[in-house]
Short mmCIF file of C-alpha atoms in Angstrom, two decimals:
data_model
loop_
_atom_site.label_atom_id
_atom_site.label_comp_id
_atom_site.label_asym_id
_atom_site.label_seq_id
_atom_site.Cartn_x
_atom_site.Cartn_y
_atom_site.Cartn_z
CA GLU A 1 63.19 -54.81 39.16
CA ALA A 2 61.88 -54.64 35.67
CA VAL A 3 62.24 -51.85 33.23
CA ILE A 4 59.35 -51.20 30.68
CA PRO A 5 60.59 -50.56 26.97
CA VAL A 6 59.47 -47.22 25.38
CA SER A 7 56.09 -48.20 23.59
CA PRO A 8 55.49 -47.58 19.72
CA THR A 9 52.78 -44.67 20.89
CA GLY A 10 55.30 -43.02 23.15
CA LEU A 11 53.02 -44.15 26.14
CA PRO A 12 54.04 -42.39 29.36
CA MET A 13 54.14 -45.65 31.48
CA ALA A 14 56.34 -45.94 34.50
CA ARG A 15 60.05 -46.99 33.22
CA ASP A 16 61.76 -48.39 36.56
CA TYR A 17 59.36 -50.01 38.96
CA HIS A 18 59.06 -53.18 41.20
CA LEU A 19 56.22 -55.63 40.22
CA ARG A 20 53.33 -55.25 42.63
CA LEU A 21 50.80 -57.94 42.52
CA TRP A 22 48.85 -56.72 45.77
CA LYS A 23 46.96 -59.02 48.16
CA MET A 24 46.65 -61.99 45.63
CA ASN A 25 45.72 -64.19 48.43
CA LEU A 26 42.22 -62.16 48.74
CA LYS A 27 41.94 -62.27 44.86
CA ILE A 28 42.72 -65.59 43.84
CA GLY A 29 43.31 -67.49 46.96
CA GLN A 30 47.18 -67.70 46.89
CA SER A 31 49.70 -65.31 47.47
CA PRO A 32 53.66 -65.37 48.25
CA TYR A 33 54.19 -65.63 52.19
CA GLU A 34 50.59 -65.49 52.85
CA PHE A 35 49.84 -69.21 53.57
CA PRO A 36 46.62 -69.32 55.54
CA THR A 37 48.06 -72.06 57.94
CA VAL A 38 51.24 -73.61 58.66
CA PHE A 39 49.96 -76.45 56.19
CA SER A 40 50.32 -74.10 53.27
CA TRP A 41 47.44 -73.72 50.74
CA PHE A 42 46.15 -77.28 50.46
CA LEU A 43 45.20 -79.92 52.76
CA PRO A 44 46.29 -83.26 51.07
CA GLU A 45 43.31 -85.14 52.32
CA PHE A 46 40.74 -82.64 50.68
CA VAL A 47 37.99 -83.81 48.40
CA ALA A 48 35.86 -81.56 46.39
CA ASP A 49 32.23 -81.83 47.28
CA VAL A 50 30.98 -82.10 43.48
CA GLY A 51 32.78 -83.08 40.10
CA PRO A 52 34.64 -86.30 38.75
CA THR A 53 37.28 -86.32 41.52
CA LEU A 54 34.24 -87.06 44.03
CA ASP A 55 32.83 -89.56 41.91
CA ALA A 56 36.18 -91.35 41.23
CA LYS A 57 36.89 -91.07 45.05
CA LEU A 58 40.12 -89.24 44.65
CA VAL A 59 41.62 -86.24 46.70
CA SER A 60 42.00 -82.84 45.05
CA PRO A 61 44.10 -80.67 47.22
CA GLU A 62 44.34 -77.93 44.60
CA ALA A 63 40.21 -77.74 44.38
CA LEU A 64 40.35 -76.26 47.89
CA VAL A 65 41.04 -72.93 46.39
CA SER A 66 38.71 -73.38 43.50
CA THR A 67 35.97 -71.23 45.13
CA MET A 68 33.47 -68.91 43.37
CA PRO A 69 35.16 -65.87 44.88
CA ASN A 70 38.58 -66.85 43.79
CA THR A 71 37.18 -67.82 40.22
CA LEU A 72 35.69 -64.42 39.78
CA GLY A 73 38.80 -62.90 41.27
CA ILE A 74 41.18 -64.08 38.67
CA LEU A 75 38.85 -63.26 35.80
CA ASN A 76 38.25 -59.89 37.13
CA GLY A 77 42.07 -59.40 37.57
CA MET A 78 42.93 -60.75 34.07
CA PHE A 79 40.18 -58.99 32.52
CA SER A 80 41.73 -55.60 34.24
CA LEU A 81 45.17 -56.74 32.90
CA ILE A 82 44.23 -57.02 29.44
CA LYS A 83 41.93 -53.92 29.23
CA TYR A 84 43.99 -51.49 31.53
CA GLY A 85 47.30 -52.75 32.11
CA LEU A 86 48.89 -53.78 35.55
CA THR A 87 46.66 -51.50 37.80
CA ASP A 88 43.95 -51.56 40.61
CA CYS A 89 41.20 -50.60 37.93
CA PHE A 90 38.14 -52.93 38.47
CA GLN A 91 39.65 -55.64 40.86
CA GLY A 92 42.76 -55.44 39.12
CA PHE A 93 45.82 -57.52 40.45
CA SER A 94 48.00 -54.28 41.42
CA THR A 95 47.98 -51.24 43.33
CA ASN A 96 46.97 -47.57 42.28
CA PRO A 97 50.22 -46.11 40.65
CA SER A 98 49.09 -42.82 41.54
CA ILE A 99 49.56 -41.69 37.89
CA GLY A 100 47.42 -41.05 35.13
CA ASP A 101 43.54 -40.50 34.77
CA SER A 102 40.93 -42.24 36.94
CA CYS A 103 39.63 -45.93 36.08
CA ALA A 104 36.46 -44.46 34.63
CA SER A 105 38.21 -42.67 31.84
CA GLN A 106 39.99 -45.89 30.40
CA SER A 107 37.25 -47.14 28.25
CA SER A 108 38.91 -44.89 25.70
CA SER A 109 40.27 -46.52 22.45
CA ASN A 110 43.23 -44.10 22.61
CA SER A 111 46.08 -46.25 23.96
CA ALA A 112 47.84 -43.61 25.75
CA GLU A 113 44.55 -42.70 27.84
CA ARG A 114 43.73 -46.44 28.15
CA TYR A 115 47.06 -47.52 29.77
CA SER A 116 47.82 -44.07 31.64
CA LYS A 117 47.22 -45.39 35.11
CA SER A 118 49.08 -48.61 35.00
CA TYR A 119 52.65 -49.81 35.81
CA GLY A 120 53.01 -51.66 32.51
CA ARG A 121 50.54 -53.34 29.86
CA LEU A 122 50.54 -56.62 27.78
CA ALA A 123 52.74 -55.85 24.78
CA PHE A 124 52.56 -58.97 22.76
CA GLU A 125 50.70 -58.44 19.19
CA PRO A 126 49.89 -61.49 17.10
CA SER A 127 50.98 -61.34 13.66
CA GLY A 128 48.51 -61.62 10.55
CA HIS A 129 45.85 -59.34 9.13
CA THR A 130 42.41 -60.84 10.09
CA THR A 131 40.79 -61.72 13.56
CA ALA A 132 41.04 -65.47 12.52
CA GLU A 133 44.75 -65.14 12.11
CA TYR A 134 45.02 -63.40 15.58
CA LEU A 135 42.73 -65.75 17.18
CA GLY A 136 44.80 -68.70 15.62
CA GLU A 137 48.30 -67.59 17.22
CA LEU A 138 46.50 -66.49 20.64
CA ALA A 139 45.05 -69.78 20.94
CA THR A 140 48.19 -71.49 20.39
CA LEU A 141 49.91 -69.59 23.05
CA LEU A 142 47.21 -69.69 25.55
CA THR A 143 45.51 -72.90 25.15
CA ALA A 144 48.55 -75.04 23.46
CA GLY A 145 46.20 -75.34 20.14
CA ARG A 146 43.50 -76.95 22.29
CA LEU A 147 40.83 -74.69 21.49
CA SER A 148 37.50 -76.49 20.40
CA ASP A 149 36.01 -75.67 17.19
CA ALA A 150 32.99 -74.52 19.11
CA ASN A 151 34.64 -72.19 21.24
CA ARG A 152 36.83 -70.82 18.21
CA ALA A 153 33.60 -70.09 16.23
CA GLU A 154 32.06 -68.40 19.11
CA ILE A 155 35.14 -66.18 19.79
CA LEU A 156 35.62 -65.41 16.18
CA ALA A 157 32.00 -64.34 15.98
CA ALA A 158 32.25 -61.97 19.08
CA CYS A 159 35.64 -60.28 18.45
CA ASP A 160 35.59 -59.91 14.59
CA SER A 161 36.69 -56.30 14.03
CA ASN A 162 38.78 -53.88 11.71
CA ASP A 163 40.37 -52.55 14.88
CA LYS A 164 43.27 -54.94 15.48
CA ALA A 165 43.83 -53.77 19.08
CA SER A 166 40.16 -54.23 20.07
CA ALA A 167 40.00 -57.54 18.49
CA VAL A 168 43.14 -58.79 20.20
CA ARG A 169 41.71 -57.48 23.71
CA CYS A 170 38.43 -59.20 23.09
CA ILE A 171 40.20 -62.64 22.04
CA GLN A 172 42.40 -62.57 24.98
CA GLN A 173 39.44 -61.78 27.47
CA LEU A 174 37.37 -64.84 25.96
CA LEU A 175 40.19 -67.18 25.72
CA ILE A 176 40.95 -66.91 29.48
CA THR A 177 37.27 -67.77 30.07
CA THR A 178 37.43 -71.02 28.31
CA GLY A 179 38.15 -74.60 30.03
CA GLU A 180 41.09 -75.05 27.80
CA PHE A 181 42.94 -72.06 29.28
CA HIS A 182 42.45 -73.27 32.87
CA SER A 183 43.72 -76.89 32.16
CA THR A 184 46.25 -79.07 30.53
CA ASN A 185 44.16 -81.66 29.41
CA THR A 186 42.03 -82.11 26.48
CA GLN A 187 38.34 -80.74 26.72
CA THR A 188 35.59 -82.81 25.69
CA PRO A 189 32.20 -80.74 25.54
CA THR A 190 29.23 -82.74 26.32
CA GLY A 191 26.90 -80.66 24.03
CA GLU A 192 24.28 -80.81 26.69
CA THR A 193 22.15 -77.79 27.77
CA ARG A 194 22.79 -76.55 31.04
CA ILE A 195 19.91 -77.37 33.48
CA GLU A 196 18.44 -74.40 35.01
CA GLU A 197 17.42 -74.56 38.71
CA GLU A 198 13.77 -74.25 39.63
CA VAL A 199 13.03 -70.85 41.36
CA ARG A 200 12.81 -71.24 45.07
CA ILE A 201 9.90 -70.00 46.72
CA GLU A 202 10.83 -67.78 49.69
CA SER A 203 9.74 -69.00 53.13
CA ASP A 204 7.52 -67.04 55.44
CA GLU A 205 9.74 -68.28 58.29
CA PRO A 206 12.25 -65.43 59.73
CA TYR A 207 15.61 -66.18 58.54
CA LYS A 208 18.20 -68.07 60.44
CA ALA A 209 21.73 -69.12 59.78
CA ILE A 210 24.17 -71.07 61.32
CA VAL A 211 27.64 -69.35 61.43
CA TYR A 212 30.77 -71.35 61.62
CA ILE A 213 33.77 -69.81 63.11
CA TYR A 214 37.06 -71.97 61.91
CA PHE A 215 40.13 -71.09 63.60
CA ALA A 216 42.82 -72.22 61.03
CA GLY A 217 45.51 -72.78 63.47
CA GLY A 218 45.07 -69.66 65.23
CA CYS A 219 43.27 -71.12 68.42
CA ASP A 220 44.65 -73.77 70.70
CA SER A 221 41.44 -75.44 71.09
CA TYR A 222 42.34 -77.28 74.00
CA SER A 223 42.67 -74.15 75.95
CA MET A 224 39.17 -73.01 74.87
CA LEU A 225 37.12 -76.10 75.48
CA THR A 226 37.97 -79.07 77.73
CA PRO A 227 36.77 -81.68 79.70
CA HIS A 228 35.35 -81.09 83.21
CA THR A 229 33.27 -83.80 84.78
CA CYS A 230 33.65 -87.21 83.16
CA THR A 231 32.40 -90.26 84.96
CA ARG A 232 30.82 -92.30 82.10
CA ASN A 233 33.96 -93.85 81.04
CA PRO A 234 34.70 -96.76 83.65
CA ASN A 235 38.47 -97.20 82.76
CA TYR A 236 39.67 -93.61 83.21
CA ASP A 237 38.76 -89.99 83.83
CA VAL A 238 38.77 -88.19 80.50
CA TYR A 239 39.81 -84.78 82.45
CA ASP A 240 42.77 -86.35 84.30
CA ARG A 241 43.76 -87.86 81.00
CA TYR A 242 43.25 -84.34 79.40
CA ARG A 243 45.77 -82.83 81.90
CA SER A 244 48.30 -85.63 81.92
CA ILE A 245 48.54 -85.30 77.92
CA ARG A 246 48.80 -81.69 78.59
CA GLY A 247 52.04 -82.13 80.73
CA ARG A 248 50.71 -82.42 84.27
CA SER A 249 53.35 -84.38 86.16
CA ASP A 250 54.97 -84.73 89.60
CA LEU A 251 57.03 -81.76 88.64
CA SER A 252 54.68 -79.48 86.76
CA GLU A 253 50.96 -78.40 86.03
CA GLY A 254 51.51 -78.64 82.60
CA VAL A 255 49.53 -76.29 80.24
CA GLY A 256 46.04 -77.91 80.82
CA LEU A 257 43.63 -75.98 82.36
CA PRO A 258 42.44 -76.49 86.16
CA ARG A 259 38.91 -76.74 86.73
CA SER A 260 38.81 -73.60 88.61
CA GLY A 261 39.60 -71.76 85.60
CA LEU A 262 36.85 -73.05 83.60
CA LEU A 263 33.24 -72.06 82.93
CA GLU A 264 31.33 -75.55 83.21
CA ILE A 265 28.65 -76.19 80.58
CA ASP A 266 26.57 -79.15 80.35
CA ALA A 267 26.83 -81.76 77.62
CA ASN A 268 24.11 -81.91 75.12
CA ASN A 269 24.75 -85.43 73.60
CA PRO A 270 24.44 -88.54 75.92
CA ALA A 271 27.05 -90.23 73.78
CA GLN A 272 29.83 -87.70 75.10
CA PRO A 273 32.19 -89.21 77.82
CA CYS A 274 31.58 -86.31 79.93
CA GLU A 275 28.60 -84.98 81.69
CA THR A 276 29.85 -81.50 81.34
CA PHE A 277 32.83 -79.55 79.57
CA GLY A 278 34.57 -76.37 80.61
CA ILE A 279 35.21 -72.98 78.49
CA HIS A 280 37.99 -70.88 79.29
CA ASN A 281 36.98 -68.30 81.97
CA ASN A 282 37.78 -65.36 79.71
CA LEU A 283 35.39 -66.80 77.06
CA THR A 284 32.37 -65.47 79.06
CA VAL A 285 30.40 -64.74 75.81
CA LEU A 286 30.90 -68.26 74.53
CA GLU A 287 29.28 -69.68 77.79
CA GLU A 288 26.32 -67.30 77.43
CA LEU A 289 25.70 -68.18 73.76
CA TYR A 290 25.82 -71.89 74.30
CA ASP A 291 23.36 -71.59 77.34
CA ALA A 292 20.98 -69.58 75.15
CA GLY A 293 21.30 -72.33 72.43
CA GLU A 294 22.79 -69.77 70.02
CA LEU A 295 26.14 -71.62 69.72
CA THR A 296 27.53 -75.35 69.59
CA PHE A 297 30.86 -76.89 69.38
CA ILE A 298 31.61 -79.59 66.48
#
């Protein structure tokens, strides 16, 4: 539990409250007690599909959550926190505190109105009397003094204002979009112009997409798709081996599925060790989609 001090403007904010960071796993990709699988957030063997780690053939587990939705989610949440306090306004990190005005009215320059619908707000104020001085102190705090001269000049030009509160909010928002804020190493801008992709000409063909359904630990795959008829391997029967691995013995049938509980489908690859496979008999829709050529197993 935290207590918000009385603000200089006498803002009627919540005084006693529990910090509410709501469904952060859906906003930034991570949240306490919301692991996507038993393997936590990161797969140790993950390799990013682009970037210097790929070129260096290095694994990058943390890059697993560096998706475009998560990137936009953290920026939206931080912008909301800076401009409107801890709230749900404009994809903010928190919930609706059920106090104050609607989000739409919070564009006001009046501090009491701006933060009225929030559990609290960022209260730090940099010292100094000019925008350059505000930027210097905030850059030291948020980028450890690593802000490049080019980024410093752009932020200063965009945020120069006689209104200190407005200038500080502007600086904070632009600082959190820099590479220096999101990393701990020194940034070295290339100075190269970003290459614009060519406009793609739309095809006249009907739209068709491949939809992947990935069960991250939520489905026992060997109770969904199993070997069925497997005579291609001269050394052993793959189905019998499957049943053995799944616990069949002289004392128990184990957890492997009997052929009587399977919907038989033809293998579509001659390199497979089995001529046919079996789908769990409760998954008739998968059998229908497979037979129709609308579904495959990878």
